[in-house]
Coordinates of C-alpha atoms in Angstrom, one line a residue:
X183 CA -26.1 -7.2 11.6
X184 CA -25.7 -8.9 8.5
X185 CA -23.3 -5.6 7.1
X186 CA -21.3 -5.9 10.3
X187 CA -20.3 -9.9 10.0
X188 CA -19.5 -8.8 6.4
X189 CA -17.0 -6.1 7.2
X190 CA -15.6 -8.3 10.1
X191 CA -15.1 -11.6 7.7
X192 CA -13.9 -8.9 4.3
X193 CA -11.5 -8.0 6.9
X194 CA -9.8 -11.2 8.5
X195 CA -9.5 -12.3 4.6
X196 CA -7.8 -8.9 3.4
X197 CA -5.3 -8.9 6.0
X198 CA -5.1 -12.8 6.5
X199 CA -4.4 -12.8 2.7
X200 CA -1.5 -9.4 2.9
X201 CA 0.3 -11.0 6.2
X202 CA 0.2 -15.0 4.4
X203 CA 2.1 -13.4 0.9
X204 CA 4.2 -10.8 2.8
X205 CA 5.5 -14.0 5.1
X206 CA 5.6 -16.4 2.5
X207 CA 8.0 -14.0 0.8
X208 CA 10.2 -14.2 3.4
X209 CA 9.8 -17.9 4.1
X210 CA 10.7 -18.7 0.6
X211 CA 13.7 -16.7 0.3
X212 CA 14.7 -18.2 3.7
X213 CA 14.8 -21.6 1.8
X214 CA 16.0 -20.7 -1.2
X215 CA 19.4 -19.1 1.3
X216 CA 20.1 -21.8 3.1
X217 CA 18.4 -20.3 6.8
X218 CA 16.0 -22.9 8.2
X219 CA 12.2 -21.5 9.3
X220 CA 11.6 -22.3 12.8
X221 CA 7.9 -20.9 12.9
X222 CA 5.2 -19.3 10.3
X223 CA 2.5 -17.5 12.3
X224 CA -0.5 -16.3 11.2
X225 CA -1.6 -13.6 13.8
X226 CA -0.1 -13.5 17.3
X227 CA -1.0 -14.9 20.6
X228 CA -2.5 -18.5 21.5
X229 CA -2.2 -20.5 18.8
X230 CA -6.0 -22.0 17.7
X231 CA -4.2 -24.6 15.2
X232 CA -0.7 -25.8 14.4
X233 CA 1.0 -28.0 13.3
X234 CA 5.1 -29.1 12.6
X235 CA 5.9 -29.9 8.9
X236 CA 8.8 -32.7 7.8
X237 CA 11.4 -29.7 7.7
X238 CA 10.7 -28.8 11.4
X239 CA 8.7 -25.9 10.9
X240 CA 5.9 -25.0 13.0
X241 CA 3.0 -23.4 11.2
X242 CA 0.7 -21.7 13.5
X243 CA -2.4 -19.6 13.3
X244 CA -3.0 -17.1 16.0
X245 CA -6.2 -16.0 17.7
X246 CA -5.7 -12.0 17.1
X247 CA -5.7 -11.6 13.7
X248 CA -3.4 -8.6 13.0
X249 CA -0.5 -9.4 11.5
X250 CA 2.0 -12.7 11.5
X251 CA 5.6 -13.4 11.8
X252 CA 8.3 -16.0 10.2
X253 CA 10.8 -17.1 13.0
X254 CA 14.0 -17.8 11.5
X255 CA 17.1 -19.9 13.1
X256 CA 19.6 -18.3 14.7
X257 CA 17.6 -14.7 14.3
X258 CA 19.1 -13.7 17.6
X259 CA 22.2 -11.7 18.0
X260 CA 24.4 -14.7 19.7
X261 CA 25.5 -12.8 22.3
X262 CA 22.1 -12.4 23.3
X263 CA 21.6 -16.5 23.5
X264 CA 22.7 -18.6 26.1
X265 CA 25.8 -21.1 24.8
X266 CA 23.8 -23.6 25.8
X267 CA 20.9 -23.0 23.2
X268 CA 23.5 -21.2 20.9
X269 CA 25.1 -25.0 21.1
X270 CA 21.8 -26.4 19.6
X271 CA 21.9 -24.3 16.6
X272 CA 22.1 -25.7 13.0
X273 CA 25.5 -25.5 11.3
X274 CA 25.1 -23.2 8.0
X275 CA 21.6 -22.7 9.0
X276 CA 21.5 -20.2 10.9
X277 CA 20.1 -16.4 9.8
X278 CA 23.5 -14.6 11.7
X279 CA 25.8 -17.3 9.9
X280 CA 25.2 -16.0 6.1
X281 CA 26.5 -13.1 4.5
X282 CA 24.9 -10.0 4.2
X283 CA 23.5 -10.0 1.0
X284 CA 21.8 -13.3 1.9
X285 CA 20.3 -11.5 5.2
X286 CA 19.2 -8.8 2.8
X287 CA 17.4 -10.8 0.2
X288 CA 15.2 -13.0 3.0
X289 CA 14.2 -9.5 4.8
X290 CA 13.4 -8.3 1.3
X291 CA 11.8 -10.8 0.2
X292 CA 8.4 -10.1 2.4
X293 CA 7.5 -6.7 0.4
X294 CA 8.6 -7.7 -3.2
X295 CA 6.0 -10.6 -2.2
X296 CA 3.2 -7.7 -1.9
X297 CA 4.3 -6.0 -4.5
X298 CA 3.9 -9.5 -6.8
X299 CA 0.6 -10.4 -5.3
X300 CA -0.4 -6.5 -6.3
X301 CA 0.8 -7.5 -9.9
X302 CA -1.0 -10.7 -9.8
X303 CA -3.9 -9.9 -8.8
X304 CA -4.0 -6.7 -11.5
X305 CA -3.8 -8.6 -14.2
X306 CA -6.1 -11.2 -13.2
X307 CA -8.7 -8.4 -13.1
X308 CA -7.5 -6.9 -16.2
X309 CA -7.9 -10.2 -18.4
X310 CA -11.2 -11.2 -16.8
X311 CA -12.9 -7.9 -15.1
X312 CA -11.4 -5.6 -17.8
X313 CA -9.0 -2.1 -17.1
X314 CA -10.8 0.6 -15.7
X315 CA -10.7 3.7 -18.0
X316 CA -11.4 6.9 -17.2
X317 CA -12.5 8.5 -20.9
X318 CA -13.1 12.3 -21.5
X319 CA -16.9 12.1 -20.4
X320 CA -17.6 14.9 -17.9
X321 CA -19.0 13.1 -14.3
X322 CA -20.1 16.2 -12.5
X323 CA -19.1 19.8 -13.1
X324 CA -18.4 22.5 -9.6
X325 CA -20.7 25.2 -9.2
X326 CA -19.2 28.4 -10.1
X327 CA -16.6 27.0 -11.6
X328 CA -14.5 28.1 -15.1
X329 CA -16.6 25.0 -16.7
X330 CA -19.8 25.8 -15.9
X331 CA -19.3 29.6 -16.9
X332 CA -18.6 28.1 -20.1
X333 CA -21.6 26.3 -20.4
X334 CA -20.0 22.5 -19.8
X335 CA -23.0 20.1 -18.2
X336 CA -22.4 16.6 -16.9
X337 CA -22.4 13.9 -19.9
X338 CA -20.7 16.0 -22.4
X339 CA -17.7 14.2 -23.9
X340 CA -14.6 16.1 -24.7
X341 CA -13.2 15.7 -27.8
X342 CA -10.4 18.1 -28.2
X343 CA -8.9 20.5 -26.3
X344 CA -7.3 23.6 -28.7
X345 CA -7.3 21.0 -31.9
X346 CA -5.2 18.5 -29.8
X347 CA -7.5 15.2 -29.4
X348 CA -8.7 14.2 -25.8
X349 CA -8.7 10.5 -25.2
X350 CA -8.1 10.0 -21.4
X351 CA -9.6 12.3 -18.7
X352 CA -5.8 12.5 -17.6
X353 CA -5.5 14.3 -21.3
X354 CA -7.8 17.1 -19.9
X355 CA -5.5 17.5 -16.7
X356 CA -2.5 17.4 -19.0
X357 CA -3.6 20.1 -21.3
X358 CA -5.7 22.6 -18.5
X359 CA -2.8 22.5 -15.9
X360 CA -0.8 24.7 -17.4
X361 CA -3.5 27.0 -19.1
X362 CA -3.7 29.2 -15.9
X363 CA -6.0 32.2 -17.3
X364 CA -5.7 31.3 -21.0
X365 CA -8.6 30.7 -23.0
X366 CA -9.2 27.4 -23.9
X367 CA -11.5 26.0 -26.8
X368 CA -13.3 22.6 -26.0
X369 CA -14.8 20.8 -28.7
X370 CA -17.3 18.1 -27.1
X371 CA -20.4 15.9 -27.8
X372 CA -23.5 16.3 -26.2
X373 CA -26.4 14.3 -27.4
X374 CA -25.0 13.0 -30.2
X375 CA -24.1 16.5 -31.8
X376 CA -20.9 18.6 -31.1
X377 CA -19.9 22.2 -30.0
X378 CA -16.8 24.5 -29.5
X379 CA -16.7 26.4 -26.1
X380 CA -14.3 28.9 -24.8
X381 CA -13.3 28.6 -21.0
X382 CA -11.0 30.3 -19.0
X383 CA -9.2 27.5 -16.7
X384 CA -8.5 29.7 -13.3
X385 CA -5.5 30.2 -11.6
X386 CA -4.6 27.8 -7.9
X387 CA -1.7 27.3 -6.3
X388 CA -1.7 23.8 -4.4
X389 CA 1.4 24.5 -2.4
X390 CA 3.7 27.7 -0.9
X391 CA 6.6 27.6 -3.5
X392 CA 5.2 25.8 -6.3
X393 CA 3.7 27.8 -9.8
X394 CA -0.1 28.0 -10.1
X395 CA -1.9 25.3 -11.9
X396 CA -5.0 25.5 -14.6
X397 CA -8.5 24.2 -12.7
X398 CA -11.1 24.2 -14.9
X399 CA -14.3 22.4 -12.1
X400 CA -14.9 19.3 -14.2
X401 CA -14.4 15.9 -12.2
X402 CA -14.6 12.5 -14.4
X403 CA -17.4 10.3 -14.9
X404 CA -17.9 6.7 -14.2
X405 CA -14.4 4.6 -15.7
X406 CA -15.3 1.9 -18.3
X407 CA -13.7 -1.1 -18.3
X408 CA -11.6 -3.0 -21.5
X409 CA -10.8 -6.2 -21.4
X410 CA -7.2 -7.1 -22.4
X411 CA -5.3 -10.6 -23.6
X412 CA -3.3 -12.3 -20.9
X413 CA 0.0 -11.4 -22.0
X414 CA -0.8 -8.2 -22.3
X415 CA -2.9 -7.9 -18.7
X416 CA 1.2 -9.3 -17.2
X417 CA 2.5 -6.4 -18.2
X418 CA -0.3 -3.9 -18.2
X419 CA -0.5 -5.5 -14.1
X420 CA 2.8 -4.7 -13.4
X421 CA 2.8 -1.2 -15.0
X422 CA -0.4 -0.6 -12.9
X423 CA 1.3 -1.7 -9.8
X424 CA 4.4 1.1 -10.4
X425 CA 1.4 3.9 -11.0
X426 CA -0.1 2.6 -7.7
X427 CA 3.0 3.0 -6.0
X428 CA 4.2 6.4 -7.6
X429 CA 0.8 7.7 -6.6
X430 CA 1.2 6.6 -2.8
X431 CA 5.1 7.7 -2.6
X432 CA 3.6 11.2 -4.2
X433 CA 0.7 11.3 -1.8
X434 CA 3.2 10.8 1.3
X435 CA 5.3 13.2 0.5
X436 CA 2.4 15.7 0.2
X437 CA 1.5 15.1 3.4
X438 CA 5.5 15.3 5.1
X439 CA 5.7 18.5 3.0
X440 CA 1.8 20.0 4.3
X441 CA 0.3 19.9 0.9
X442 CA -2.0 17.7 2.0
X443 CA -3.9 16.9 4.7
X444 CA -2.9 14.4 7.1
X445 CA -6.6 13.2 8.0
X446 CA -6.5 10.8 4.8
X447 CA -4.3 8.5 6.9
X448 CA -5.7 5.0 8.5
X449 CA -5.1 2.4 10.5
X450 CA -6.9 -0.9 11.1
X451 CA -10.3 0.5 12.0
X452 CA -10.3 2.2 8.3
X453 CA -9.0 -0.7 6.6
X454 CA -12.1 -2.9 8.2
X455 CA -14.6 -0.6 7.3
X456 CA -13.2 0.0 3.8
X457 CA -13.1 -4.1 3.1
X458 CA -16.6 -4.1 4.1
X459 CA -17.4 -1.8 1.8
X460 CA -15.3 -2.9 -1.0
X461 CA -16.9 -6.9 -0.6
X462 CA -20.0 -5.0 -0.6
X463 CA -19.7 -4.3 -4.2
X464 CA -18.4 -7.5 -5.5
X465 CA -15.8 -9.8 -5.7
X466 CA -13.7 -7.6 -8.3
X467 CA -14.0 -4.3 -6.0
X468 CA -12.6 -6.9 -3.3
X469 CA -9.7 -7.7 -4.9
X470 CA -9.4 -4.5 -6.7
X471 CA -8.6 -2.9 -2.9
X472 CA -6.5 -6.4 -1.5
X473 CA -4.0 -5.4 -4.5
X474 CA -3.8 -1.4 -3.5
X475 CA -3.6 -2.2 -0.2
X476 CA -1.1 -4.7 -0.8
X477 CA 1.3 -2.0 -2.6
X478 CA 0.9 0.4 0.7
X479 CA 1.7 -2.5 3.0
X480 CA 5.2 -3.0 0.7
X481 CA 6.1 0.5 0.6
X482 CA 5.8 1.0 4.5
X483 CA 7.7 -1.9 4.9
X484 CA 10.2 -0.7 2.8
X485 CA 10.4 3.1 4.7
X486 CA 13.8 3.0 6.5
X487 CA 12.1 3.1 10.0
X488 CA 14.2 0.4 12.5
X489 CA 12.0 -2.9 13.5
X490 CA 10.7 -2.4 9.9
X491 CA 11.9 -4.3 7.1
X492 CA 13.1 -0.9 5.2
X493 CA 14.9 -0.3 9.2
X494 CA 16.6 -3.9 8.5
X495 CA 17.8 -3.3 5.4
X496 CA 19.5 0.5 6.1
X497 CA 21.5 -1.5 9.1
X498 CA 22.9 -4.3 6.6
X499 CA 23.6 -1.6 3.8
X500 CA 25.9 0.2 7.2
X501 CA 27.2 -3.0 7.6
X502 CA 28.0 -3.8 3.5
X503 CA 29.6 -0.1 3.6
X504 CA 31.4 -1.2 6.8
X505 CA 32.2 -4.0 6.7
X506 CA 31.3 -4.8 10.2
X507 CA 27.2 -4.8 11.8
X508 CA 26.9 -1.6 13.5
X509 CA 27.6 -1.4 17.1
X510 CA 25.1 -3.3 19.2
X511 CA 23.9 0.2 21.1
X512 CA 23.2 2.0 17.8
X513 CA 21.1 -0.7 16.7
X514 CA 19.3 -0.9 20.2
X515 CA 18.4 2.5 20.0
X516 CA 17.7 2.6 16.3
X517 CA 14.7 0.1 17.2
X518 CA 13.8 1.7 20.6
X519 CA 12.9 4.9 18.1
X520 CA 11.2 3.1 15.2
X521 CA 9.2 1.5 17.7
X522 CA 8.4 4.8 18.8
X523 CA 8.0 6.4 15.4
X524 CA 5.5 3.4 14.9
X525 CA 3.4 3.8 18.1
X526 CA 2.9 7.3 17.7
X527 CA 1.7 6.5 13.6
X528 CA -0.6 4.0 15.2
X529 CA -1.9 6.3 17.9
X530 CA -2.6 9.0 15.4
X531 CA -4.4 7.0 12.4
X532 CA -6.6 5.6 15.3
X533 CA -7.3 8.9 16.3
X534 CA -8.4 9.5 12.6
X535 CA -10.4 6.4 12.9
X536 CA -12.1 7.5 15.6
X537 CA -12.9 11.1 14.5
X538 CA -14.0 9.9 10.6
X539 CA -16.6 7.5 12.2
X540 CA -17.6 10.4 14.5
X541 CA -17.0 8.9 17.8
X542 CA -15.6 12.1 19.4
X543 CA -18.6 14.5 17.7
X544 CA -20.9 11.8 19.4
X545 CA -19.0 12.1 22.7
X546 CA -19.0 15.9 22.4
X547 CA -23.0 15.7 21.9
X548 CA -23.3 13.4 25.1
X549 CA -21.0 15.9 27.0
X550 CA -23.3 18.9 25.9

């Protein structure tokens, strides 16, 4: 009971927390162009609070909790708007009114937002929690494997690799991937003493097309964490975000191109169970996943799928290039198919909710 209210409140904060930055994001660059906000939601339906601020905007919270929305002035196409209402608009305050690149900053705005609180929140954890490291230390090693023919056992630290010094566990990666069937000499520490091994890193080919690659069956041990100054956690925070982002882009494309499996992919049931486990652990593992997630939640924004902010931003590049907005039908349909292309995603990552929590195996057992 107690693990279940846990994963329900880690949840409402993680996405409560993503939707509040990704909107503020917009709602600030609304202000700083000129465009007046005529309502900041927090989740959608019935509103369980709100309340009008001095500017005329209504803040709102909703009662379902999975997502939000900033209504800007004048948002409407005007020939979609009656004169009448179209007659109460704002002068110079309306979203249609400014120029393009205006229209493009506000809609921009929301996942550069994420991508700041990612950076934020990084750093934070980097100046207080400490960097994870992964080192050289061996975590487990596969059975069968080129390492355990050589006699490699988990808690042996690897010094070199050939002479050339191993720091990082990416170091290992570095220097074994492209060592497909050549001998390799490892120099590591066990127990406080050290010794030279030979292993033979084999051969594996992770895609049709694409050269083999050196495995050698050794997966890293537990990271440690270091502790940097606050200048230095800035920077190191914002670097981190760009590797967090590289390595999702990557992992996308692996998927598109069948490299990798498409089972990895969740929707809102995941990301619930995930927070719960992530509060779980503490406050740092918390934040830790509010930051990556807040990274994914830019980067799909940013796809260029219509009724996404990515969509928005393709139709206002057309219309830079143009010099004109695109035809009203081109832009109907463009939305009509991203809000396909977004139904069937959220279809399909429930369906991977469903079948990782073993609903359908647990149907399957009722049925037989």
């Amino acid at each position: 009971m107690f693990g279940s209210v846990r994963t329900v409140v880690a949840f409402l904060v993680v996405l409560g927390v993503l939707v509040f930055i990704h909107e503020l994001g917009h709602y600030l660059a609304a202000r700083w162009r000129g465009v007046h906000v005529e309502r900041f939601s927090i989740g959608f339906g019935r509103a369980l609070a709100r309340w009008t601020d001095r500017r005329g905007t209504q803040w709102r919270v909703g009662w379902l909790p999975l997502g939000g929305y900033v209504k800007l002035h004048g948002q409407e196409q005007p020939g979609d708007v009656d004169p009448a209402i179209r007659a109460t608009w704002r002068p110079g305050e309306t979203f249609h009114d400014k120029p393009v690149l205006d229209r493009a900053i506000v809609v921009a705005a929301g996942p550069i937002a994420n991508f700041a609180l990612a950076a934020v929140l990084f750093a934070a954890l980097f100046a207080t929690v400490g960097r994870p490291v992964q080192t050289a230390t061996v975590g487990a090693v596969v059975a069968g494997s080129a390492a355990e023919r050589a006699g490699v056992q988990p808690g042996d630290a690897i010094l070199s690799i050939d002479g050339q010094p191993i720091r990082r566990f990416q170091d290992v990666q570095s220097r074994v991937e492209p060592s497909a069937g050549r001998p390799l000499q490892l120099l590591l520490s066990r127990e406080g003493r050290e010794l030279t091994v030979t292993a033979t890193p084999e051969a594996r080919v992770r895609s049709e097309g694409t050269p083999p690659v050196g495995v050698l069956g050794v997966a890293a041990g537990a990271p440690v964490f270091e502790r940097v100054n606050p200048l230095s956690a800035v920077w190191q925070g914002i670097a981190y975000t760009g590797d967090v982002s590289k390595q999702t882009l990557v992992g996308v494309w692996e998927m598109i191109t069948r490299a990798r499996g498409t089972e990895e992919l969740g929707g809102p049931l995941r990301i619930a169970q995930i927070s719960g486990q992530a509060a779980a652990l503490g406050l740092a593992s918390l934040v830790t996943f509010i930051a990556v997630l807040s990274v994914n939640l830019a980067l799909i924004n940013l796809f260029p799928i219509p009724v996404l902010d990515g969509g928005h931003l393709v139709f206002y590049a057309a219309e830079a290039i143009r010099g004109r907005p695109l035809p009203p039908r081109a832009q109907e349909y463009g939305l009509r198919a991203g809000l396909a292309v977004l139904a069937m995603l959220f279809i399909f990552s429930t369906w991977n909710d469903l079948s990782s929590f073993g609903l359908f195996r647990w149907l399957g057992g009722l049925a037989g």
